[in-house]
XYZ file of C-alpha atoms in Angstrom:
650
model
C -119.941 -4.067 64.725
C -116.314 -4.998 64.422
C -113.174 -2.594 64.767
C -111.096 -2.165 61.856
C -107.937 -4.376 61.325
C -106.135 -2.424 58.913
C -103.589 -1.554 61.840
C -103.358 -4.984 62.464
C -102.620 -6.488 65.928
C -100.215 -5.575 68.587
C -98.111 -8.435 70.456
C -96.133 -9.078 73.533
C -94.849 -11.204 76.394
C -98.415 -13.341 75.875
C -100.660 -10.691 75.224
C -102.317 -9.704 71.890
C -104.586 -6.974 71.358
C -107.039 -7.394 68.502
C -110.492 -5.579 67.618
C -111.250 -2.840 70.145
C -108.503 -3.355 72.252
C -105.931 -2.986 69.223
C -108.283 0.095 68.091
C -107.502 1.856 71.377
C -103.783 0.368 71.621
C -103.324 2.266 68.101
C -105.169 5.568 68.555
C -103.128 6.057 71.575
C -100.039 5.070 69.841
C -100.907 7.632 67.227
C -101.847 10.318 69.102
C -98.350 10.325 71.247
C -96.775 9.938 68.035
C -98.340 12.673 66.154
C -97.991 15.229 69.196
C -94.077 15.095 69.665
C -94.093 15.311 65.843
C -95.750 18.540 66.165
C -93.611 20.077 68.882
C -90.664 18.555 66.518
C -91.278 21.228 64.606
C -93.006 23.731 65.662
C -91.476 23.864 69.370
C -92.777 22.453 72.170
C -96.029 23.490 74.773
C -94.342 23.551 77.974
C -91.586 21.711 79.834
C -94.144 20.328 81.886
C -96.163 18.946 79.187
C -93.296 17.901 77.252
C -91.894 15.500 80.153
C -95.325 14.639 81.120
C -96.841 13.343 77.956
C -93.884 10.908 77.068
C -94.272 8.913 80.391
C -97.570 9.134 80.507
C -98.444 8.012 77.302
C -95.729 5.200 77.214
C -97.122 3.929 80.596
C -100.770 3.689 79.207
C -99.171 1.906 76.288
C -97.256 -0.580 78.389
C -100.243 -1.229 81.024
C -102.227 -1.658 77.891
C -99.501 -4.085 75.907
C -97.668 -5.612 78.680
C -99.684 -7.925 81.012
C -98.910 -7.782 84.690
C -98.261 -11.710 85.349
C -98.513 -14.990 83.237
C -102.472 -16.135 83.674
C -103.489 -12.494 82.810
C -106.257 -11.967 80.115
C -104.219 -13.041 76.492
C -105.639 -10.779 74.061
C -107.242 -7.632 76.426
C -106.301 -5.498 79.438
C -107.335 -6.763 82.847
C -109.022 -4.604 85.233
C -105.889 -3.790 86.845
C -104.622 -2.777 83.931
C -107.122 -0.329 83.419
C -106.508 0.788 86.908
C -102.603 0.955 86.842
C -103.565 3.563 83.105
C -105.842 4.955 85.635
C -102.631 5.833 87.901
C -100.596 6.817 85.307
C -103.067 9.290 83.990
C -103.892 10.897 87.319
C -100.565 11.137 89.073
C -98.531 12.340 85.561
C -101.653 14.372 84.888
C -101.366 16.066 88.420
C -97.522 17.140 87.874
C -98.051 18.689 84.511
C -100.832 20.809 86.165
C -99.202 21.634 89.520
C -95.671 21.737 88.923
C -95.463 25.740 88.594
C -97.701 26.150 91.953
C -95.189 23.983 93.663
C -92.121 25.648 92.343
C -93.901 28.916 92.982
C -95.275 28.414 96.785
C -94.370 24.353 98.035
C -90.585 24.114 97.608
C -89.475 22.029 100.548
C -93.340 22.610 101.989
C -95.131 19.436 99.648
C -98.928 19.044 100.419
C -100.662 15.817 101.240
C -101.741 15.751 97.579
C -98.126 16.105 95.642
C -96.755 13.253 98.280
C -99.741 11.146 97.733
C -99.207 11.693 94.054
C -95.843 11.045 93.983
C -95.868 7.758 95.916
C -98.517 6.610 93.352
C -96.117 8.133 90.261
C -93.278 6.083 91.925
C -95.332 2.980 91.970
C -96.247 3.941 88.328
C -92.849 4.320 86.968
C -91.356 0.851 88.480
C -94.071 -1.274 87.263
C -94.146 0.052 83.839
C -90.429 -0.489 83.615
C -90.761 -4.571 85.147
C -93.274 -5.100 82.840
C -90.941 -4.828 79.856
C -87.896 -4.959 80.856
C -88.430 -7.408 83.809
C -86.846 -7.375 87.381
C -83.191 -6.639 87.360
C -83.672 -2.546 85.998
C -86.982 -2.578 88.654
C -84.431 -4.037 91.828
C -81.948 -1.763 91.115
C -84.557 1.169 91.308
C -85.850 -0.003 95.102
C -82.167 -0.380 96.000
C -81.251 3.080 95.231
C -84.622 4.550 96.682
C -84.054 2.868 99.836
C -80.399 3.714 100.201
C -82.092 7.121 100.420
C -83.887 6.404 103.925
C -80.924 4.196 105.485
C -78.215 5.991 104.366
C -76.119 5.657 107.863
C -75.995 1.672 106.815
C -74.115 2.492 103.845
C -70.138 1.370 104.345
C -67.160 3.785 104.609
C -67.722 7.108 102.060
C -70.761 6.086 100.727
C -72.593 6.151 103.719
C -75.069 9.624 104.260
C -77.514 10.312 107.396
C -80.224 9.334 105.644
C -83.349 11.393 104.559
C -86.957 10.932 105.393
C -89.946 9.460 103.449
C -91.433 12.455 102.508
C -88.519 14.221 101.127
C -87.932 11.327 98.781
C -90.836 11.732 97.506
C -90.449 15.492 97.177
C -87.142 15.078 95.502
C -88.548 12.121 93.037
C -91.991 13.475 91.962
C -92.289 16.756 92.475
C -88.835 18.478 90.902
C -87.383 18.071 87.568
C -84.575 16.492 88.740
C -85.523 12.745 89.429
C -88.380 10.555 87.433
C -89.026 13.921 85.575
C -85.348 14.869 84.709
C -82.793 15.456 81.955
C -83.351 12.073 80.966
C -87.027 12.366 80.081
C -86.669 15.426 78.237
C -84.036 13.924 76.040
C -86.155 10.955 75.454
C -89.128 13.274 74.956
C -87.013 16.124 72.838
C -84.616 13.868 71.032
C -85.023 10.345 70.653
C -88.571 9.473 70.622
C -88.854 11.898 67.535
C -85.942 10.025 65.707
C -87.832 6.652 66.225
C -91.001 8.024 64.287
C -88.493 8.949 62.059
C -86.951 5.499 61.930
C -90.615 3.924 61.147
C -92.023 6.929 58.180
C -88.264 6.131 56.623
C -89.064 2.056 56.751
C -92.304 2.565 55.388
C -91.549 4.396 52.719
C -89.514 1.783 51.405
C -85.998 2.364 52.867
C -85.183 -0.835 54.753
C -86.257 -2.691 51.966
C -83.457 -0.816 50.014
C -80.647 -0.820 52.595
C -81.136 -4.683 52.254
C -80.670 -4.540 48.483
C -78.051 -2.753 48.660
C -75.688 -4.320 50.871
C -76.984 -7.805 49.527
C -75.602 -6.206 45.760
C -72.485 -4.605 47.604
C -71.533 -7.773 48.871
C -73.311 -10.732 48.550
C -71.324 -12.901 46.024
C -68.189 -12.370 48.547
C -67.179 -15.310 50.468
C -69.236 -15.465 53.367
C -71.579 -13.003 51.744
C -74.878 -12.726 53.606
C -72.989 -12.423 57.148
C -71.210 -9.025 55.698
C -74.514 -8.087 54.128
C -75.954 -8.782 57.917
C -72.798 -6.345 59.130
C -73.605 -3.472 56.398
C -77.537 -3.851 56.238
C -77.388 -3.401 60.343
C -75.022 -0.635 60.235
C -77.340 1.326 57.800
C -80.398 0.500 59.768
C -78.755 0.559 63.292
C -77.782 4.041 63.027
C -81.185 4.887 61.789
C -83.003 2.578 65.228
C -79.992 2.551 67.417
C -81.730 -0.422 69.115
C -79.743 -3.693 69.004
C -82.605 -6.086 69.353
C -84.780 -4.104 67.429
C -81.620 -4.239 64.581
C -81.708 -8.191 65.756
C -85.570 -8.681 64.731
C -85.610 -6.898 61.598
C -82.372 -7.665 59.600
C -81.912 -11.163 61.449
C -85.168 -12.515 60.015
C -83.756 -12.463 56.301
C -79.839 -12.260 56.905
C -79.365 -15.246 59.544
C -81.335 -17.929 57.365
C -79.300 -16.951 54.796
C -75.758 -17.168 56.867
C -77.075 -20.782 57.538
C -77.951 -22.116 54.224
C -74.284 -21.297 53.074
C -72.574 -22.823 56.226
C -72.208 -20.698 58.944
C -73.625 -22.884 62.382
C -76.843 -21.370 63.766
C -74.765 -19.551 66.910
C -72.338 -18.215 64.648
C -74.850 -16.579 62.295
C -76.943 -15.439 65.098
C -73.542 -14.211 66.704
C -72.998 -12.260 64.068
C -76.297 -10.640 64.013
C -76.249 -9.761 66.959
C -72.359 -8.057 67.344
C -73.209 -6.154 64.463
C -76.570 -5.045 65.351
C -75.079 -3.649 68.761
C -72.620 -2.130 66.425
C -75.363 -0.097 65.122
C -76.075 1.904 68.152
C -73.021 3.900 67.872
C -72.660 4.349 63.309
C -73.412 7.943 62.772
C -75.015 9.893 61.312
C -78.060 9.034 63.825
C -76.747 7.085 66.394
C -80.181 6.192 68.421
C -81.032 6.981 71.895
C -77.156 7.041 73.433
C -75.615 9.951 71.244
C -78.280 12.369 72.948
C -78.336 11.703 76.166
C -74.119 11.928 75.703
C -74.433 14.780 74.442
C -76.937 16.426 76.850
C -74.441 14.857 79.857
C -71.478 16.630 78.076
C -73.137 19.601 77.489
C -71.471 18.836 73.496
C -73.424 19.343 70.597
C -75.080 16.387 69.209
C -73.148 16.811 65.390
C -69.801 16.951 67.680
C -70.394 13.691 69.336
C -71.431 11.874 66.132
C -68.044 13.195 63.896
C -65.945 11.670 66.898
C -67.557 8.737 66.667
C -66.810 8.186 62.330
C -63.637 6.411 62.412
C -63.869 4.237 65.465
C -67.647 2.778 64.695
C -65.999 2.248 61.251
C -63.153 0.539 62.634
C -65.459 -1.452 64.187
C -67.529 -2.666 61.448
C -63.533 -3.746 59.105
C -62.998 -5.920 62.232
C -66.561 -7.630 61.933
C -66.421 -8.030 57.876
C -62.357 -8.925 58.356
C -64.014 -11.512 60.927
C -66.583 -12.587 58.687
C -63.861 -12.625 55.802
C -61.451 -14.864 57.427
C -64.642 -17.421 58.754
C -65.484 -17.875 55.232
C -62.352 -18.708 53.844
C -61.445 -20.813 57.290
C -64.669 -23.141 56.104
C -64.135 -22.634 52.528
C -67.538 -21.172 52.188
C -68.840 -18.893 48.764
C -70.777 -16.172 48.232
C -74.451 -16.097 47.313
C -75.241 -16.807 42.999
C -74.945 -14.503 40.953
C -79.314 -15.191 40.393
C -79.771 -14.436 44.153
C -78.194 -11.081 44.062
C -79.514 -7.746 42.340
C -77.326 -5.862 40.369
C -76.005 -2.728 42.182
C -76.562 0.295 39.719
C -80.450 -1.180 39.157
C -80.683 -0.814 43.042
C -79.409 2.522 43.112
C -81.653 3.846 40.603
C -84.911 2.817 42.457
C -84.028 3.579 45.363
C -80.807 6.668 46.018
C -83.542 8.504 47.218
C -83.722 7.154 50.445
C -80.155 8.756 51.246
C -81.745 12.536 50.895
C -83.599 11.924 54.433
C -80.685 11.285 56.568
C -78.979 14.035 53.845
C -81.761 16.364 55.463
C -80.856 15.841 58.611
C -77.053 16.411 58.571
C -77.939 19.771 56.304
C -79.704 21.106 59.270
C -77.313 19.678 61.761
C -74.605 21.579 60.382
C -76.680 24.571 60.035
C -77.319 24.895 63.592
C -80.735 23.719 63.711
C -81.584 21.022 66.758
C -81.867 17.185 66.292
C -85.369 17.868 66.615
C -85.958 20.001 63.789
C -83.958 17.398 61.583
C -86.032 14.500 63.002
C -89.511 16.441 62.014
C -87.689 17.367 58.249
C -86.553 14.035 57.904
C -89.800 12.379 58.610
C -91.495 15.267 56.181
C -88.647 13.864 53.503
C -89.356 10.874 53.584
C -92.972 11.249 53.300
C -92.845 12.883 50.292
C -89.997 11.188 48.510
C -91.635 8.044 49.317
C -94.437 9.269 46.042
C -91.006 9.158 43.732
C -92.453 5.176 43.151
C -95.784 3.695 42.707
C -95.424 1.342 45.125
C -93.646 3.012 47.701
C -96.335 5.663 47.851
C -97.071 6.581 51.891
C -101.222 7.431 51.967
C -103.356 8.423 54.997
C -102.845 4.766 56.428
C -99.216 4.542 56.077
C -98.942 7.806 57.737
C -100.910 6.418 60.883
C -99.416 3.468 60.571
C -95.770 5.243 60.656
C -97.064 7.077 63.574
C -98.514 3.712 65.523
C -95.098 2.096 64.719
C -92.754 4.778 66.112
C -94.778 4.840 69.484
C -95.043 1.267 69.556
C -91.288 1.076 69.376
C -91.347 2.994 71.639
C -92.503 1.249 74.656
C -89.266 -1.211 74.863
C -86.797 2.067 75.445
C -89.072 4.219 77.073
C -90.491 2.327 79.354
C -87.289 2.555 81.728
C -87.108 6.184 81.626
C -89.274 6.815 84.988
C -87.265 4.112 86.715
C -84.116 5.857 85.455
C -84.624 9.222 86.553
C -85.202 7.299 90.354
C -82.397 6.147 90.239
C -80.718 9.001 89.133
C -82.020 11.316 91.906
C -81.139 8.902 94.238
C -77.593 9.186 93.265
C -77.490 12.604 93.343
C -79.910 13.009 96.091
C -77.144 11.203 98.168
C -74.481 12.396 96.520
C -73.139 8.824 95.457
C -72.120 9.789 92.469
C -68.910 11.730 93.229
C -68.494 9.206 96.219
C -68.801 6.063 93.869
C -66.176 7.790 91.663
C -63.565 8.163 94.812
C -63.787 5.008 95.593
C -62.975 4.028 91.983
C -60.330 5.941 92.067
C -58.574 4.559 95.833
C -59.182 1.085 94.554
C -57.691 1.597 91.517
C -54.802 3.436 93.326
C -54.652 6.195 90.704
C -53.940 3.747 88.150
C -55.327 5.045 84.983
C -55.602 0.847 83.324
C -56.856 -0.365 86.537
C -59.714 2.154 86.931
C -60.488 1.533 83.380
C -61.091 -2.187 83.620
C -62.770 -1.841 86.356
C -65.290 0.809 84.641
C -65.860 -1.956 82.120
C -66.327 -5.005 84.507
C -68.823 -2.811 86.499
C -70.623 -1.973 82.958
C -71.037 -5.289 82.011
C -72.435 -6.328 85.669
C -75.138 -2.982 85.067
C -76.094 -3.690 81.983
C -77.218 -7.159 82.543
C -80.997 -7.079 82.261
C -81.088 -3.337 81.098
C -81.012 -1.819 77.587
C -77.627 0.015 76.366
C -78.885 3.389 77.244
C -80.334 2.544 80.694
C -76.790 1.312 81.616
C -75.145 4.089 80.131
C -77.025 6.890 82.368
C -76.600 5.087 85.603
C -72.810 5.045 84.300
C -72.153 8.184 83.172
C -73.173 9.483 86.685
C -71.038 6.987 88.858
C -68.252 5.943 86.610
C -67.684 8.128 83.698
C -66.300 11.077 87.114
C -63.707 8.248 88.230
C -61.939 8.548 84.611
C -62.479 12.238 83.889
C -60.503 12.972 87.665
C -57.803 10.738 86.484
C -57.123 12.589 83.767
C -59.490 11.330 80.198
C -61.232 14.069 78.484
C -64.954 14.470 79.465
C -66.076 12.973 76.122
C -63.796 10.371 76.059
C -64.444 9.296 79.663
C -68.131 9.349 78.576
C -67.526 7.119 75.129
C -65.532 4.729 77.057
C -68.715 4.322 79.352
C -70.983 4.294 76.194
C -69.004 1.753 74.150
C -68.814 -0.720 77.246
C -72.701 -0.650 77.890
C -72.837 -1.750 74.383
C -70.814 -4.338 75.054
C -73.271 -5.712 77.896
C -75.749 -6.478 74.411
C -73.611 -9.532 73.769
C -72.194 -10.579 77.193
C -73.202 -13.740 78.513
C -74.956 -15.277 80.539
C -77.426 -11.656 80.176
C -77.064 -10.769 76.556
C -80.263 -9.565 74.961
C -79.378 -9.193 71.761
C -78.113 -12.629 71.347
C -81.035 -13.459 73.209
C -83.101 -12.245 70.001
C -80.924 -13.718 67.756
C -80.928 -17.006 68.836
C -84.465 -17.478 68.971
C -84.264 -16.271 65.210
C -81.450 -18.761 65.012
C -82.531 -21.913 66.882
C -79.514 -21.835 68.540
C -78.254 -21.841 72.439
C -78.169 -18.397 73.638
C -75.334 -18.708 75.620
C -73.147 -20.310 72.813
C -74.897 -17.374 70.452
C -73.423 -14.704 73.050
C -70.033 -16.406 73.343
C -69.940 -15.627 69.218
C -71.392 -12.820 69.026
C -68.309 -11.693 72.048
C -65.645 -13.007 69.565
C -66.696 -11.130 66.572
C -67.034 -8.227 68.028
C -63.894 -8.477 70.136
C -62.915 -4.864 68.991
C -65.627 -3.299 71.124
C -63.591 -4.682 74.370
C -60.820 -2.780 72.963
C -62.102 0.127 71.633
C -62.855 1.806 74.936
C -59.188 1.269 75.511
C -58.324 2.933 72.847
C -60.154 5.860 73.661
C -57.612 6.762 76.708
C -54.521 5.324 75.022
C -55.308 6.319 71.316
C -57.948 9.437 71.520
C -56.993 10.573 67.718
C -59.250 7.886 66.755
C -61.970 10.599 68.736
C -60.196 13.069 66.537
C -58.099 14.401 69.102
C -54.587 16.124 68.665
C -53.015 16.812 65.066
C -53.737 15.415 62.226
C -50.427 13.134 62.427
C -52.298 12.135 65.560
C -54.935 10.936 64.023
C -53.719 9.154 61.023
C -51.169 7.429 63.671
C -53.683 6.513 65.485
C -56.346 5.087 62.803
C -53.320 3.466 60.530
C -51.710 1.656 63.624
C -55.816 0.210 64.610
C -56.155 -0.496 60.677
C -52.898 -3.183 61.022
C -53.766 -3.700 64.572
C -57.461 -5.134 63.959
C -55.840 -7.182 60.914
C -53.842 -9.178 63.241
C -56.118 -9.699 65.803
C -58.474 -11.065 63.076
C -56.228 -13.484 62.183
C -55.090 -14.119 65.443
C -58.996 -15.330 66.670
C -59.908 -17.132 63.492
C -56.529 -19.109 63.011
C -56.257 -18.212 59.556
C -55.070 -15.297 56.893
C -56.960 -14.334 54.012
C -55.127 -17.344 51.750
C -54.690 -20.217 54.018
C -57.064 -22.337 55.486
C -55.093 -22.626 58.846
C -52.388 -21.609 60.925
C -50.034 -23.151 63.709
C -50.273 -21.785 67.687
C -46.618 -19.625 66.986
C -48.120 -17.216 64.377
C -51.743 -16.797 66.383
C -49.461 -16.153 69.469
C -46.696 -13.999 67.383
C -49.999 -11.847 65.591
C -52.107 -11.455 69.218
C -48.852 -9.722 70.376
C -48.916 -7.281 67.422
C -52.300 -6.389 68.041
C -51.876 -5.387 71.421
C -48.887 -3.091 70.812
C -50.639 -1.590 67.497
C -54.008 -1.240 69.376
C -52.136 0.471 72.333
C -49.699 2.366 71.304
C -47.164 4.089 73.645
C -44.060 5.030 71.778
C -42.852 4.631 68.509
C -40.774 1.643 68.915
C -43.675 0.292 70.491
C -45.743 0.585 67.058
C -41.898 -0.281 65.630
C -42.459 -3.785 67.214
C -45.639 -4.034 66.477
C -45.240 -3.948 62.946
C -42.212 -5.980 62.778
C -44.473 -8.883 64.956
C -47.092 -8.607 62.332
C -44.818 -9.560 59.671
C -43.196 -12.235 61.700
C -46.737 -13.751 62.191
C -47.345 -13.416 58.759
C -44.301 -14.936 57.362
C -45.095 -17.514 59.954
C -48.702 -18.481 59.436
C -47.830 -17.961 55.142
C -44.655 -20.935 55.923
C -42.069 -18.037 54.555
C -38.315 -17.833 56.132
C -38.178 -15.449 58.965
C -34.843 -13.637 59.178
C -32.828 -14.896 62.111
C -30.145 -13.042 64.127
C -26.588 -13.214 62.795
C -24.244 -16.235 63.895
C -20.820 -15.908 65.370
C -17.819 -16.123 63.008
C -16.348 -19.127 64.747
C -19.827 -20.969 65.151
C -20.337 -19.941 60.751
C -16.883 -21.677 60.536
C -17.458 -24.915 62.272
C -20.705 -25.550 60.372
C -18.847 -24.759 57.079
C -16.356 -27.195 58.266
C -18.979 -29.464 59.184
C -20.825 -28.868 55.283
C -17.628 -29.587 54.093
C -17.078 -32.908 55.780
């Protein structure tokens, strides 16, 4: 008797599950998926079970998936795997059911059984997380758990006197402050519910549409399939808000397509990849980052995602401006008019796919929780996917939807655990608010400094970790050091955001470009370098957030008009500026790429009015330059217009 293979198989990093195995991988998968749909909308069991299920579950999944070492069992679970499931099941298991008794009677007291537990829960969480996500997140987990014991080694203000072994454990397993935290129960509460979302609103035929449409939107451009790449991942990014997830599933049509029209393979996977990072902070949805912001800021989740409109828009002008000026810097066309769909036939079969995330925002706005809209959305979608024939979601495609959202899953969530111990060892130790003081004496108060520093140190965190993994270890050490020196709590927090984003595309550890170059055949390295250029504006944009906030909507609205017009120009020139080109000549000298860099960084920065003055009058200086028009020059002396009229007259 064989399994069924309607579910078809399950792969990763050398394993594939098929008959049985895939069976159990997928009834698993469903059952996780279908529970936090339930307490979606109709309000969760308990915080216990709430926190415990999603890490359990994902582990299982993982240990299942994921095999321990190259040489393990190809297409089934080794015994250890079974064993490590075992682990998960039993230590998890043993929180959800003991977690009031120890609040109630074993506060600073723990039993042989919860420290025992928790050692094994420890173990748990940092293997799940290196099976996915390899060593780097895994290292920096041990590091931070064994700061804990030899504290006294630490240097200067970061050093502590150092706890013992069993109240690490305590601390780690048995509160909800550590491995069984905030984080988990945003993961759990928030984002795990959006990515079912993501996968019932794919199946019913959405991502299929969003690629229609921005192929009909823009595809007979110059350079069209790298802006339909730009616009098909900002529709689906903000619906993932994974990067290499964006990568996998846009990048297999759109970067094929880049090359057969001209672009080099590490350009067009470049390009996938910048703007499939770009998708992790487009609203309406935003992924996994806008919660946990917003449950760090204590801001409501609609809040965060407004502020966020004009500079992820911004954003995405610079990468089609980018795009733009490549195509007419190769003299490359647009796709035929036979290989793209008309654009009012494409809305007609498929507008519907807008009233989902439609849904959502209605609730959003009238007070109900992300949750709720996830559940609604999901419900939506179901239903408006019977609108078609073939489009129609049955039984299978429900499970399916279900198997796919937990299976995605498994990539994000499977650093949670290792998160939250790292987390309570920061604030365990306090590091936190001593990290933060030291940011701020090495900086020496200065504002720019502290900034690029904050940046640097994202970039170094992020290498090897996903955007939101960097962003919590940030927000806790480095987001403090801007908010003391003066940037508003959410801004200090987006600047942090944006430049874990950044780490996506920054060699030599850039995962995104990683994906993309596979799907390329191109170097990675070259890929990341690319992908950096295009999406130049996200080393900025942080910036901007301290020295321009009404892009965040902050101040008046001259503020933020000023703000937004002056980035609008700004963006232009530093366009132009990278590509060595305007939007009607092929090429430009060094003097007008040097003369329209300047006007970038005074219109990106802006300090003063005579600072945006000059910016503006640089920008059409470089113009005039780079277009071979007469630039006014200053006024000569009477006696020195004399002589040369003497001399003309001679």
């Amino acid at each position: 008797m064989t399994a069924p293979t309607w579910f078809g198989e399950f792969s990763a990093k050398g394993r594939t599950l098929r008959g049985w195995w895939a069976l159990l991988y997928a009834g698993v998968a469903a059952f996780f998926a279908g529970w936090y749909m339930y307490t979606s909308g109709f309000g969760i069991e308990s915080t216990e079970s709430n926190r415990g299920f999603y890490l359990l579950f994902t582990s299982v999944l993982v240990f299942l998936l994921y095999p321990a070492r190259k040489g393990a069992p190809a297409h089934r679970p080794s015994l250890f795997d079974l064993v490590m499931c075992a682990a998960a099941v039993v230590s998890v298991g043993y929180w959800m059911d003991q977690y009031i008794s120890y609040a109630m009677f074993r506060v600073s007291a723990p039993n042989t059984w919860d420290l025992t537990m928790g050692a094994i829960c420890i173990v748990v969480m940092l293997e799940t997380t290196r099976r996915v996500l390899g060593p780097a997140l895994l290292v920096l987990g041990l590091i931070f758990l064994v700061q804990l014991y030899y504290g006294q080694w630490l240097p200067g203000k970061l050093s502590h006197p150092g706890l013992t072994v069993e109240r690490i454990i305590e601390f780690t397993y048995s509160t909800q402050e550590a491995i069984f935290g905030v984080i988990t129960a945003t993961f759990a509460t928030f984002v795990f519910p959006f990515m079912v979302f993501g996968a019932f609103l794919e199946r019913s035929g959405a991502g299929r549409f969003f690629m229609d449409l921005a192929t009909a939107l823009t595809g007979r451009w110059r350079g069209g399939p790298a802006k339909i790449a730009t616009m098909t991942s900002a529709l689906f990014g903000s619906i993932s808000g994974s990067s290499v997830a964006n990568v996998v599933s846009t990048g297999a049509f759109t970067i094929p397509l880049m090359k057969r029209i001209g672009f080099r393979p590490h350009v067009a996977g470049g390009i996938e990849a910048i703007a499939s990072t770009g998708g992790q902070f487009m609203p309406p949805i935003m992924g996994a980052g806008v919660f946990i912001l917003a449950t760090l800021t204590e801001s409501s989740y609609l809040g965060i995602a407004v502020m966020n409109i004009i500079p992820a828009t911004l954003f995405f002008i610079f990468v089609l401006l980018m795009v733009d000026l490549e195509a007419v810097r190769t003299g490359m066309k647009g796709m035929s008019r036979e290989e793209t769909p008309d654009l009012w036939p494409v809305l007609k079969r498929g507008w519907h796919f807008f009233i989902p995330l439609i849904v959502i925002v209605g609730l959003l706005f009238n007070g109900y929780s992300p949750e709720v809209g996830a559940f609604w959305g999901s419900v939506s979608a179901l239903v408006l996917s019977w609108l078609r024939k073939e489009t129609r979601m049955g039984p299978r495609d429900i499970v399916s939807g279900l198997i796919g959202g937990a299976h995605a899953n498994t990539a994000a969530g499977a650093a949670i655990g290792t998160l939250g111990i790292i987390i309570g060892g920061i604030v365990l130790s306090g590091l936190g608010l001593k990290f933060s003081a030291v940011l701020v004496d090495f900086s020496g108060g200065m504002l720019l400094l502290a900034a690029l520093l904050v940046m640097l140190i994202s970039v170094i965190i992020g290498m090897g970790s996903s955007t939101t993994g960097s962003y919590i270890i940030l927000s806790v050490v480095a987001a403090p050091a801007l908010i003391k020196l003066g940037v508003p709590t959410i801004a200090a927090h987006l600047v942090v955001f944006y430049a874990a984003c950044l780490s996506n595309i920054t060699p030599p550890v850039c995962v995104s470009a990683f994906a993309a170059a596979a799907i390329a055949g191109s170097d990675p390295i070259r890929t990341g370098v690319a992908a950096l250029k295009y999406g130049a504006m996200l080393v900025l944009l942080p910036f901007s957030f301290i020295y321009a906030p009404g892009i965040l909507l902050y101040g008046t609205w001259w503020d933020i008009v000023h703000a937004t017009a002056g980035h609008l120009v700004g963006l232009t020139a530093l366009a132009m500026a990278l590509q060595g080109c305007t939007f009607v000549t092929e090429r430009m000298g060094l003097a007008p790429r040097l003369v329209l860099f300047a006007a970038s960084v005074l219109l990106l920065f802006p300090a003063h009015w005579w600072v945006d003055a000059g910016g503006l009058v640089l920008f059409a200086a470089g113009l005039a330059l780079a277009l071979g028009l007469p630039v006014p020059r200053a006024p000569r002396s009477s006696s020195t217009s004399q002589n040369a009229h003497r001399d003309r007259r001679i």
